[in-house]
Coordinates of C-alpha atoms and ligand atoms in Angstrom, one line a residue:
M15 CA 39.6 -64.2 205.3
A16 CA 39.9 -61.9 208.0
F17 CA 39.7 -65.1 210.5
A18 CA 41.5 -66.9 208.5
V19 CA 44.5 -64.6 208.7
L20 CA 43.8 -64.0 212.5
S21 CA 43.7 -68.1 212.7
S22 CA 47.3 -67.8 211.0
I23 CA 48.7 -65.1 213.2
L24 CA 47.9 -67.2 216.3
T25 CA 49.3 -70.7 214.3
A26 CA 52.7 -68.9 213.6
G27 CA 52.9 -67.6 217.2
T28 CA 52.5 -70.9 218.4
D29 CA 55.6 -71.9 216.7
G30 CA 57.5 -69.6 218.2
A31 CA 56.3 -70.5 221.7
L32 CA 57.9 -74.2 221.1
A33 CA 60.9 -73.1 220.1
Y34 CA 61.2 -70.9 223.1
I35 CA 60.2 -73.6 225.7
V36 CA 63.2 -75.8 224.5
K37 CA 65.3 -73.9 226.5
P38 CA 63.6 -74.2 230.2
V39 CA 63.1 -78.2 229.0
M40 CA 66.9 -78.2 228.4
D41 CA 68.5 -75.9 230.8
N42 CA 65.6 -76.8 234.0
I43 CA 64.6 -80.3 233.9
F44 CA 67.5 -82.1 231.9
I45 CA 70.6 -80.2 233.4
E46 CA 69.4 -78.4 236.8
K47 CA 66.7 -81.4 237.2
N48 CA 64.1 -79.3 238.5
S49 CA 61.5 -81.3 239.2
G50 CA 58.6 -79.1 240.0
L51 CA 58.8 -77.9 235.9
L52 CA 58.7 -81.9 235.0
V53 CA 55.0 -81.8 235.2
F54 CA 54.4 -78.0 234.0
L55 CA 56.2 -78.0 230.8
P56 CA 55.0 -81.0 229.4
V57 CA 51.6 -80.2 229.8
L58 CA 52.3 -76.8 228.4
V59 CA 53.6 -78.7 225.2
I60 CA 50.2 -80.2 225.0
I61 CA 48.4 -77.1 225.2
I62 CA 50.6 -75.1 222.6
Y63 CA 49.9 -78.3 220.3
F64 CA 46.3 -78.1 220.9
A65 CA 46.2 -74.6 220.0
K66 CA 48.1 -74.7 217.1
G67 CA 46.2 -77.9 215.7
L68 CA 43.1 -75.6 216.3
F69 CA 44.2 -72.5 214.7
R70 CA 45.8 -74.3 211.8
F71 CA 42.5 -76.0 211.2
T72 CA 40.1 -72.8 211.4
Q73 CA 42.7 -70.9 209.1
N74 CA 42.9 -73.9 206.4
Y75 CA 39.2 -74.6 206.2
I76 CA 37.9 -71.1 206.1
M77 CA 40.5 -70.7 203.4
R78 CA 39.7 -73.4 201.2
Y79 CA 35.9 -72.5 202.0
V80 CA 36.7 -69.0 200.7
G81 CA 38.7 -70.4 197.9
Q82 CA 35.7 -72.4 196.5
K83 CA 33.6 -69.5 196.9
V84 CA 35.7 -67.5 194.7
I85 CA 35.9 -70.5 192.2
E86 CA 31.8 -70.3 192.3
A87 CA 31.9 -66.7 191.7
L88 CA 34.5 -66.2 189.0
R89 CA 32.9 -69.1 187.1
N90 CA 29.7 -67.4 187.4
A91 CA 31.2 -64.0 186.3
M92 CA 33.3 -65.6 183.2
F93 CA 30.3 -67.6 182.0
T94 CA 27.7 -64.6 182.4
K95 CA 30.5 -62.3 180.3
M96 CA 30.8 -64.8 177.9
V97 CA 27.6 -65.7 177.0
Y98 CA 26.9 -61.9 176.1
L99 CA 30.0 -61.5 173.9
P100 CA 29.2 -61.1 170.4
V101 CA 28.9 -64.1 167.9
K102 CA 32.3 -63.0 166.5
F103 CA 34.3 -63.8 169.9
F104 CA 33.0 -67.6 169.7
S105 CA 33.7 -67.9 165.9
D106 CA 36.9 -66.5 166.6
Q107 CA 38.4 -69.0 169.3
P108 CA 37.8 -72.8 169.4
T109 CA 35.2 -73.9 172.2
G110 CA 37.7 -76.0 173.9
V111 CA 40.0 -73.0 174.8
L112 CA 36.8 -70.9 176.1
M113 CA 36.1 -74.1 178.1
S114 CA 39.4 -74.6 179.5
R115 CA 39.3 -70.8 180.9
I116 CA 36.2 -71.6 182.7
T117 CA 37.7 -75.2 184.1
N118 CA 41.6 -75.1 184.5
D119 CA 42.4 -71.5 184.7
I120 CA 39.8 -70.7 187.3
N121 CA 41.2 -73.7 189.5
L122 CA 44.6 -72.3 189.4
V123 CA 43.5 -68.6 190.1
Q124 CA 41.6 -70.1 193.2
S125 CA 44.4 -72.7 194.4
S126 CA 46.3 -69.3 194.9
I127 CA 44.2 -68.2 198.1
P128 CA 45.1 -70.8 200.8
T129 CA 48.6 -70.5 199.5
M130 CA 48.9 -67.0 199.7
I131 CA 47.3 -67.2 203.5
N132 CA 49.7 -70.1 203.9
M133 CA 52.4 -67.7 202.7
F134 CA 51.4 -65.1 205.0
R135 CA 51.5 -67.1 208.2
A136 CA 54.9 -68.4 207.1
I137 CA 56.0 -64.9 206.9
I138 CA 54.5 -64.3 210.4
T139 CA 56.1 -67.6 211.7
V140 CA 59.4 -66.5 210.2
I141 CA 59.1 -63.3 212.2
S142 CA 58.2 -65.1 215.4
L143 CA 61.0 -67.6 215.0
V144 CA 63.5 -64.8 214.0
G145 CA 62.5 -63.2 217.2
V146 CA 63.3 -66.1 219.2
V147 CA 66.8 -66.5 217.7
F148 CA 67.8 -62.9 218.0
Y149 CA 66.6 -62.9 221.6
M150 CA 68.7 -66.6 222.4
N151 CA 71.8 -65.2 220.7
W152 CA 72.2 -62.5 218.3
K153 CA 75.5 -63.1 217.4
L154 CA 74.6 -66.7 216.1
A155 CA 71.5 -64.9 214.5
L156 CA 73.4 -62.8 212.2
L157 CA 75.8 -65.5 211.2
A158 CA 72.2 -67.1 210.5
I159 CA 71.2 -64.4 208.8
V160 CA 74.5 -64.2 206.0
C161 CA 73.6 -67.5 205.0
Y162 CA 69.9 -66.8 204.0
P163 CA 70.5 -64.6 201.0
L164 CA 72.0 -67.7 199.4
F165 CA 68.1 -69.1 199.7
I166 CA 66.6 -66.4 197.7
H167 CA 68.8 -66.0 194.3
P168 CA 68.0 -69.8 193.1
L169 CA 64.5 -69.0 194.4
F170 CA 63.8 -66.1 192.1
V171 CA 65.5 -68.2 189.0
I172 CA 63.5 -71.0 189.5
S173 CA 60.2 -69.1 189.9
K174 CA 60.7 -67.2 186.5
K175 CA 60.8 -70.3 185.0
I176 CA 57.8 -72.3 186.7
R177 CA 55.6 -69.0 185.7
N178 CA 56.7 -69.6 182.1
Y179 CA 56.2 -73.4 182.0
S180 CA 53.1 -73.1 183.6
R181 CA 51.7 -70.4 181.2
K182 CA 52.6 -72.7 177.9
G183 CA 51.2 -75.7 179.9
Q184 CA 47.9 -74.1 180.4
E185 CA 47.5 -73.2 176.8
R186 CA 48.4 -76.6 175.8
M187 CA 45.6 -77.7 177.7
G188 CA 43.6 -75.2 176.0
G189 CA 44.5 -77.0 172.6
L190 CA 44.0 -80.4 174.4
N191 CA 40.3 -79.6 174.9
S192 CA 39.9 -78.0 171.4
T193 CA 41.2 -81.5 170.1
L194 CA 38.9 -83.7 172.4
Q195 CA 36.0 -81.2 171.5
E196 CA 36.3 -81.8 168.0
A197 CA 36.9 -85.2 167.9
F198 CA 33.9 -85.9 169.7
S199 CA 31.5 -83.6 168.0
G200 CA 32.5 -84.9 164.6
I201 CA 32.9 -88.4 165.2
R202 CA 30.8 -89.3 162.6
V203 CA 33.0 -87.4 160.2
V204 CA 36.2 -89.6 161.8
K205 CA 34.6 -93.0 161.6
A206 CA 33.2 -92.4 158.0
F207 CA 36.7 -91.5 157.0
V208 CA 38.4 -94.2 159.2
N209 CA 40.4 -91.6 160.5
E210 CA 40.6 -92.9 164.1
N211 CA 44.3 -93.0 163.9
Q212 CA 45.0 -90.1 162.9
E213 CA 42.6 -88.3 165.5
I214 CA 44.5 -90.6 168.1
N215 CA 47.9 -89.1 166.9
K216 CA 46.4 -85.5 166.9
F217 CA 45.7 -86.0 170.5
K218 CA 48.6 -87.8 171.6
K219 CA 50.4 -84.7 170.4
A220 CA 48.3 -82.1 172.1
N221 CA 48.5 -84.6 175.1
S222 CA 52.2 -85.0 175.2
E223 CA 52.7 -81.1 174.6
A224 CA 50.6 -80.3 177.7
I225 CA 52.2 -82.8 179.7
N226 CA 55.7 -82.1 178.9
F227 CA 55.3 -78.4 180.3
E228 CA 53.6 -79.9 183.5
I229 CA 56.5 -82.3 183.7
K230 CA 58.9 -79.2 183.4
T231 CA 56.7 -77.2 186.0
I232 CA 57.1 -80.2 188.2
L233 CA 60.8 -80.3 187.6
A234 CA 61.3 -76.5 188.3
G235 CA 59.0 -76.7 191.3
E236 CA 60.7 -80.1 192.9
I237 CA 64.2 -78.9 192.6
T238 CA 63.5 -75.9 194.6
S239 CA 63.4 -77.6 198.1
P240 CA 66.1 -80.0 198.0
L241 CA 68.5 -77.2 196.8
M242 CA 67.6 -74.8 199.4
E243 CA 67.8 -77.5 201.6
F244 CA 71.2 -78.5 200.5
I245 CA 72.3 -74.5 200.5
G246 CA 70.8 -74.5 204.5
A247 CA 73.1 -77.2 205.2
F248 CA 76.2 -75.3 205.2
G249 CA 74.3 -72.6 207.6
I250 CA 73.6 -75.1 209.9
A251 CA 77.0 -76.5 209.7
A252 CA 78.7 -73.3 210.4
I253 CA 76.2 -72.6 213.1
V254 CA 77.0 -75.9 215.1
Y255 CA 80.8 -75.1 214.9
V256 CA 80.1 -71.4 216.1
G257 CA 77.4 -72.2 218.8
G258 CA 79.2 -75.3 219.9
T259 CA 82.4 -73.3 220.5
Q260 CA 80.2 -71.0 222.6
V261 CA 78.5 -74.2 224.6
I262 CA 82.1 -75.8 225.3
N263 CA 83.8 -72.4 226.3
G264 CA 80.5 -71.7 229.0
S265 CA 79.3 -68.2 227.1
I266 CA 76.0 -69.8 226.6
T267 CA 74.0 -72.7 228.0
P268 CA 73.2 -75.7 225.9
G269 CA 69.6 -75.1 226.5
A270 CA 69.9 -71.4 224.6
F271 CA 71.8 -73.1 222.0
F272 CA 69.2 -75.7 221.3
S273 CA 66.4 -73.3 221.3
F274 CA 68.4 -71.7 219.2
L275 CA 68.6 -74.1 217.2
A276 CA 65.2 -75.7 217.4
A277 CA 63.9 -72.0 216.4
L278 CA 66.5 -71.9 213.3
T279 CA 65.5 -75.3 212.1
M280 CA 61.9 -74.5 212.3
V281 CA 62.6 -71.3 210.3
Y282 CA 63.6 -73.8 207.6
Q283 CA 60.1 -75.0 207.2
P284 CA 58.2 -71.7 206.6
V285 CA 60.9 -70.3 204.3
K286 CA 60.3 -73.6 202.2
D287 CA 56.7 -72.6 202.0
I288 CA 57.1 -69.3 201.2
G289 CA 59.4 -70.9 198.2
N290 CA 56.4 -73.3 197.3
A291 CA 53.9 -70.7 197.7
N292 CA 55.7 -68.7 195.3
N293 CA 55.6 -71.4 192.7
V294 CA 51.6 -71.6 193.2
I295 CA 51.2 -68.1 193.2
Q296 CA 53.4 -67.6 189.8
S297 CA 51.1 -70.1 188.1
A298 CA 47.8 -68.2 189.5
I299 CA 49.2 -65.1 188.2
A300 CA 49.6 -66.5 184.7
A301 CA 45.9 -68.0 184.8
S302 CA 44.7 -65.0 186.3
Q303 CA 45.9 -62.9 183.5
R304 CA 43.8 -65.1 181.4
V305 CA 41.0 -65.1 183.1
F306 CA 40.6 -61.3 183.4
S307 CA 41.6 -60.5 180.1
M308 CA 38.6 -62.7 179.2
L309 CA 36.5 -60.7 181.9
D310 CA 37.7 -57.3 180.6
E311 CA 37.1 -58.3 176.9
K312 CA 35.4 -55.7 175.1
N313 CA 31.8 -56.2 174.2
D314 CA 31.4 -54.3 170.9
I315 CA 27.8 -54.8 170.7
L316 CA 26.5 -54.4 174.4
D317 CA 29.1 -51.7 175.6
S318 CA 27.4 -49.4 173.0
D319 CA 23.9 -50.8 173.0
G320 CA 21.2 -48.6 171.6
T321 CA 18.2 -46.8 174.1
L322 CA 15.0 -47.6 172.0
P323 CA 12.9 -50.7 172.4
C324 CA 12.1 -52.2 169.1
D325 CA 8.6 -53.7 167.9
A326 CA 9.2 -54.6 164.0
K327 CA 5.6 -55.5 163.8
N328 CA 4.3 -53.6 160.6
K329 CA 7.6 -51.9 160.0
D330 CA 9.6 -52.0 156.8
I331 CA 12.9 -53.3 156.7
E332 CA 15.9 -51.9 154.6
F333 CA 19.7 -52.2 153.9
K334 CA 21.1 -48.9 153.1
N335 CA 24.8 -49.0 151.3
V336 CA 25.7 -52.0 153.6
C337 CA 29.1 -53.2 153.5
F338 CA 30.5 -55.8 155.6
R339 CA 33.6 -57.5 156.2
Y340 CA 34.6 -60.1 159.0
A341 CA 37.9 -58.4 160.3
D342 CA 40.0 -55.3 159.4
G343 CA 42.1 -55.9 156.4
E344 CA 40.0 -58.5 155.2
P345 CA 38.2 -58.5 151.8
Y346 CA 34.8 -57.2 152.0
V347 CA 32.0 -60.0 152.0
L348 CA 29.4 -57.5 151.2
N349 CA 29.5 -54.4 149.0
N350 CA 27.1 -51.7 149.2
I351 CA 23.9 -53.6 149.4
N352 CA 20.5 -51.7 149.1
I353 CA 17.4 -53.6 149.3
K354 CA 13.8 -52.6 150.9
V355 CA 11.7 -55.0 152.5
K356 CA 8.1 -54.5 152.9
S357 CA 6.6 -55.6 156.0
G358 CA 4.8 -59.1 156.1
S359 CA 6.5 -59.7 152.9
T360 CA 8.7 -62.6 152.0
V361 CA 12.7 -62.1 150.7
A362 CA 14.6 -64.6 149.5
F363 CA 18.3 -64.7 149.2
V364 CA 20.0 -66.7 146.7
G365 CA 23.1 -67.0 144.9
Q366 CA 26.6 -69.5 144.9
S367 CA 27.6 -70.8 148.1
G368 CA 29.8 -68.1 149.8
A369 CA 28.1 -65.3 147.8
G370 CA 27.2 -63.9 151.1
K371 CA 23.6 -64.9 152.1
S372 CA 23.8 -66.1 155.8
T373 CA 26.3 -63.2 156.1
M374 CA 23.1 -60.9 155.2
A375 CA 21.2 -62.7 157.6
N376 CA 23.5 -62.6 160.4
L377 CA 23.1 -58.6 160.2
I378 CA 19.6 -58.4 161.0
P379 CA 19.8 -59.7 164.7
R380 CA 23.1 -58.3 165.2
F381 CA 25.1 -61.3 165.1
Y382 CA 27.8 -58.9 163.4
D383 CA 27.6 -55.5 162.9
V384 CA 28.0 -54.0 159.6
T385 CA 31.4 -52.5 158.7
S386 CA 29.6 -49.4 157.1
G387 CA 26.0 -48.5 155.9
E388 CA 23.1 -49.4 157.7
I389 CA 20.1 -51.5 158.5
L390 CA 16.8 -49.8 159.0
I391 CA 13.5 -51.1 160.9
G392 CA 10.9 -48.6 160.4
G393 CA 13.5 -46.1 159.4
V394 CA 15.5 -46.5 162.5
N395 CA 19.2 -47.9 162.5
I396 CA 19.0 -51.5 164.3
K397 CA 22.1 -49.9 166.4
D398 CA 19.8 -47.4 168.0
Y399 CA 17.5 -50.1 169.3
Q400 CA 18.3 -52.3 172.6
V401 CA 19.8 -55.1 170.7
H402 CA 17.8 -57.6 173.1
S403 CA 14.6 -56.0 172.4
L404 CA 16.0 -56.6 168.5
R405 CA 16.7 -60.0 168.7
R406 CA 13.2 -60.9 170.6
N407 CA 11.6 -59.6 167.1
I408 CA 13.5 -61.9 165.4
G409 CA 13.1 -65.9 164.8
V410 CA 15.9 -68.0 163.1
V411 CA 15.6 -71.5 162.3
S412 CA 18.8 -72.8 160.5
Q413 CA 20.0 -75.4 158.6
E414 CA 21.3 -77.5 161.8
P415 CA 18.4 -77.6 164.3
F416 CA 19.9 -77.1 167.5
L417 CA 18.0 -78.7 170.5
F418 CA 19.0 -78.6 174.3
D419 CA 19.6 -81.7 176.4
D420 CA 15.8 -81.5 177.7
T421 CA 12.4 -82.6 177.5
I422 CA 10.9 -81.5 173.8
R423 CA 8.0 -79.7 175.9
N424 CA 11.0 -77.5 177.5
N425 CA 12.7 -77.6 174.2
I426 CA 9.5 -75.6 172.2
A427 CA 8.9 -73.4 175.5
Y428 CA 12.5 -72.4 175.5
A429 CA 12.1 -68.8 174.5
N430 CA 9.3 -68.4 177.1
E431 CA 9.2 -70.2 180.2
S432 CA 5.8 -68.7 181.2
I433 CA 3.9 -70.5 178.1
K434 CA 0.8 -72.5 178.7
E435 CA 0.6 -76.1 177.8
E436 CA -2.3 -75.2 175.1
E437 CA 0.2 -72.8 173.2
I438 CA 2.9 -75.6 173.3
L439 CA 0.4 -78.3 171.8
A440 CA -1.1 -75.4 169.3
A441 CA 2.4 -74.4 168.1
A442 CA 3.3 -78.1 167.7
R443 CA 0.5 -78.7 165.6
A444 CA 1.2 -75.7 163.7
A445 CA 4.5 -77.0 163.1
Y446 CA 3.5 -80.5 162.2
A447 CA 5.3 -82.0 165.2
D448 CA 2.1 -82.7 167.0
E449 CA 1.8 -86.3 165.8
F450 CA 5.0 -87.5 166.0
I451 CA 5.5 -86.2 169.2
K452 CA 2.6 -88.0 170.6
N453 CA 3.9 -91.3 169.1
L454 CA 7.1 -90.9 171.1
P455 CA 7.2 -93.1 174.3
E456 CA 7.0 -90.2 176.8
G457 CA 5.2 -87.6 174.6
Y458 CA 5.9 -84.2 175.4
D459 CA 8.4 -85.4 178.3
T460 CA 10.5 -87.2 175.8
M461 CA 14.2 -86.1 176.2
T462 CA 16.0 -85.1 173.2
G463 CA 19.3 -85.9 174.2
E464 CA 22.5 -83.8 173.4
R465 CA 21.7 -82.2 169.7
G466 CA 18.5 -84.2 169.6
V467 CA 20.0 -87.3 168.2
R468 CA 17.2 -89.7 168.9
L469 CA 15.3 -87.6 166.6
S470 CA 15.3 -87.2 162.3
G471 CA 16.6 -84.1 161.1
G472 CA 13.2 -83.4 160.1
Q473 CA 11.4 -84.0 163.0
K474 CA 14.2 -81.8 164.9
Q475 CA 13.5 -78.9 162.2
R476 CA 9.7 -79.2 163.2
L477 CA 10.9 -78.8 166.8
T478 CA 12.9 -75.6 166.1
I479 CA 9.7 -74.1 164.2
A480 CA 7.2 -74.7 166.9
R481 CA 9.9 -72.9 169.1
A482 CA 9.8 -70.2 166.7
L483 CA 6.0 -70.0 166.8
I484 CA 6.0 -70.0 170.4
K485 CA 8.4 -66.7 170.4
N486 CA 6.1 -65.2 168.0
P487 CA 8.7 -63.0 166.2
P488 CA 7.2 -60.4 163.7
V489 CA 10.6 -61.1 161.7
L490 CA 12.0 -64.5 160.3
I491 CA 15.3 -65.6 159.1
L492 CA 15.0 -69.1 157.7
D493 CA 18.6 -70.0 156.7
E494 CA 18.7 -72.9 154.5
A495 CA 15.9 -74.4 157.0
T496 CA 15.3 -77.3 154.6
S497 CA 18.2 -77.8 152.8
S498 CA 19.5 -80.6 154.4
L499 CA 16.3 -82.6 154.0
D500 CA 14.8 -85.3 152.1
T501 CA 12.0 -84.4 149.5
E502 CA 9.5 -85.9 152.0
S503 CA 10.1 -84.2 155.0
E504 CA 11.2 -81.2 153.4
R505 CA 7.7 -81.2 152.3
V506 CA 6.3 -81.6 155.9
V507 CA 8.7 -78.9 157.2
Q508 CA 8.1 -76.6 154.2
K509 CA 4.3 -76.4 155.4
A510 CA 5.2 -76.1 158.8
L511 CA 7.2 -72.9 157.7
D512 CA 4.6 -71.7 155.7
N513 CA 2.4 -71.9 159.0
L514 CA 5.1 -70.3 160.2
M515 CA 5.7 -67.1 157.9
A516 CA 2.4 -66.3 157.7
G517 CA 2.3 -62.4 158.5
R518 CA 5.5 -62.1 159.4
T519 CA 8.6 -60.3 157.2
S520 CA 10.8 -63.5 156.5
F521 CA 14.2 -63.5 155.0
V522 CA 14.8 -66.8 153.5
I523 CA 17.7 -68.5 152.3
A524 CA 17.6 -71.5 150.0
H525 CA 19.4 -73.7 148.1
R526 CA 16.8 -75.1 146.3
L527 CA 15.0 -72.7 144.1
S528 CA 11.9 -74.4 144.6
T529 CA 11.4 -73.4 148.1
V530 CA 11.8 -69.5 147.0
L531 CA 9.4 -69.4 144.0
G532 CA 6.7 -68.1 145.8
A533 CA 8.7 -65.2 147.4
D534 CA 7.7 -61.7 147.1
M535 CA 11.1 -60.5 146.2
I536 CA 14.5 -62.6 145.3
V537 CA 17.8 -61.2 145.8
V538 CA 20.5 -62.7 143.6
L539 CA 23.5 -62.4 145.4
N540 CA 27.0 -62.8 143.4
D541 CA 30.5 -62.3 145.3
G542 CA 28.8 -59.9 147.9
K543 CA 26.9 -57.8 145.4
V544 CA 23.3 -57.6 144.6
E545 CA 23.1 -58.5 140.9
A546 CA 19.3 -58.6 140.3
M547 CA 16.5 -58.4 142.3
G548 CA 12.6 -59.1 141.3
R549 CA 10.1 -61.9 141.1
H550 CA 11.1 -65.3 139.6
N551 CA 9.8 -64.7 135.9
E552 CA 11.5 -61.4 135.9
L553 CA 14.8 -62.8 137.1
L554 CA 15.0 -65.7 134.5
E555 CA 15.0 -62.7 132.0
S556 CA 17.2 -60.4 133.7
S557 CA 19.8 -62.3 135.8
A558 CA 22.6 -64.7 134.1
T559 CA 23.3 -65.9 137.5
Y560 CA 19.7 -67.0 138.6
K561 CA 18.9 -68.4 135.3
K562 CA 22.2 -70.6 135.8
L563 CA 21.1 -71.5 139.1
Y564 CA 17.8 -72.4 138.0
E565 CA 19.0 -74.2 134.8
M566 CA 21.6 -76.3 137.0
Q567 CA 18.4 -77.4 139.4
F568 CA 16.2 -78.1 136.5
G569 CA 18.9 -80.2 135.1
E570 CA 19.3 -82.2 138.5
A571 CA 15.5 -82.9 138.6
Q572 CA 15.4 -84.1 135.2
E573 CA 17.8 -86.9 136.4
Ligands
LIG620 P1 26.7 -68.3 151.8 O1 25.8 -68.0 152.8 O2 26.3 -67.4 150.5 O3 27.2 -69.4 151.2 P2 28.2 -66.6 153.5 O4 27.6 -65.7 154.1 O5 28.2 -67.8 154.4 O6 27.9 -67.3 152.4 O7 30.0 -66.5 153.2 C1 30.2 -65.2 152.6 C2 31.6 -65.3 152.5 O8 32.4 -65.0 154.3 C3 32.6 -66.5 152.2 O9 33.7 -66.2 151.7 C4 33.1 -67.2 153.7 O10 34.2 -67.6 153.5 C5 33.2 -65.8 154.6 N1 32.8 -66.0 156.1 C6 31.9 -66.8 156.5 N2 31.5 -66.8 157.6 C7 33.1 -66.2 158.1 C8 33.5 -65.9 159.5 N3 32.8 -66.3 160.6 N4 34.5 -65.1 159.4 C9 35.3 -65.1 158.3 N5 34.9 -65.3 157.3 C10 33.5 -65.8 157.0

């Protein structure tokens, strides 16, 4: 940055020098016809231009280099910040908007850095040229200066508008990104409902909103120069009139006048640059407000992280008076939950859809924090554990298995990069995945593609089970892990799950009661409250909800 600033000062100096030598060129060569300077002055012009080019190049190159490095650092900082933010942050905002922060907004911030240096150079240039102007003819200079405020006012009005449009345009870009992201990730739904046209219209609307603000920004930006130029014409006209009078009556030389005029017209460009720079900087200020508000985002969980390392092995888990709601002012989703879970046992949550089963499970790894009450592992509030240590103790297998765009081997080893080949194979075998993996064209080196599109639901699920086996956590959460599978693959996945659950404290959420019949304890949730707890046979007697669920499924099985 310092080098760039130095180069920009030197570049600005060369502009002053160029304006200054118009006087000796005009007076000594053209009017006095001094042939001695005929060679010297042109050579001087070449040298000055060489210096100007060199300094300008170093300034611009260094500036853009710094700009790119700033993008790199900001992107890293933002991604790091975001990845650590709580789950709530991600469920509150569309993915597209978050992506737009990291791409568009950061680019806007970056673009302002070279512009700021250009503006600095422009200011120095203006100072050096104004110096020449005053040195040549201070009376004319004063006249010119009187005209300049005329430039400034429209500049302020326009730049405010630009900042406004630019902010709105960027917000619309975020909207556009979300529309895209939604349409692409939901493409099957879109096609199945033959809803392409509706999606296209939604996209067109978002696109035209974004573009309209861009166009307004461009309009305001492009009006700046011609407007300033036109206003400037009045100043030039006045100066030609007054200066011409002075030359005609002999009070100044023609060279002095032209040198003055050269400096004055050269001032125009940097002043214009300052105006343009201002536009870019206004956009950047709007973008950087969004970027930095994200970087300043509070991290409810990590900012008050616990201090104890967690080892949940052989420890009981307890929900004590747990109440939870997703946001202040919303109704409670969980009400006064009290359950005790013995280490190594299997607890099943059952209940109607929306009863709060997933929410219960999400509280254990602190994806969300309880609103009141506490969850204890080995008698210690989970908030007192280091959250990352806590999460290392918990394996999650969910309804929608997520695979990374990587090889099967790396997908299984995800939680542990230093894992040995035999362990990967053992995990795959225990998850009943080894056989189908071996039959794939490249075995364990097969790429699974985004979300593993080339594998069946059951196969993907078995890979995520193998991944959980490698992680080897004492606590497991199985969130409807088999509910999207057909009976055949459910049977294999269930066997894999049985291997995974052996010796671990497991929380199972299942739609199909068949998968929870063997649980040590079944918790029946109804509208965020524990309606009943116990084993299958007891619950058939004691819980109306459980009986209803059971009969519904039993009926289904008969059909
Ligand atoms: P279940 O797993 O039993 O089907 P959930 O725990 O998913 O039920 O949901 C319980 C309640 O919480 C539902 O009323 C649901 O609408 C609400 N809910 C779930 N996730 C969120 C969220 N991210 N923000 C706000 N409300 C939510």
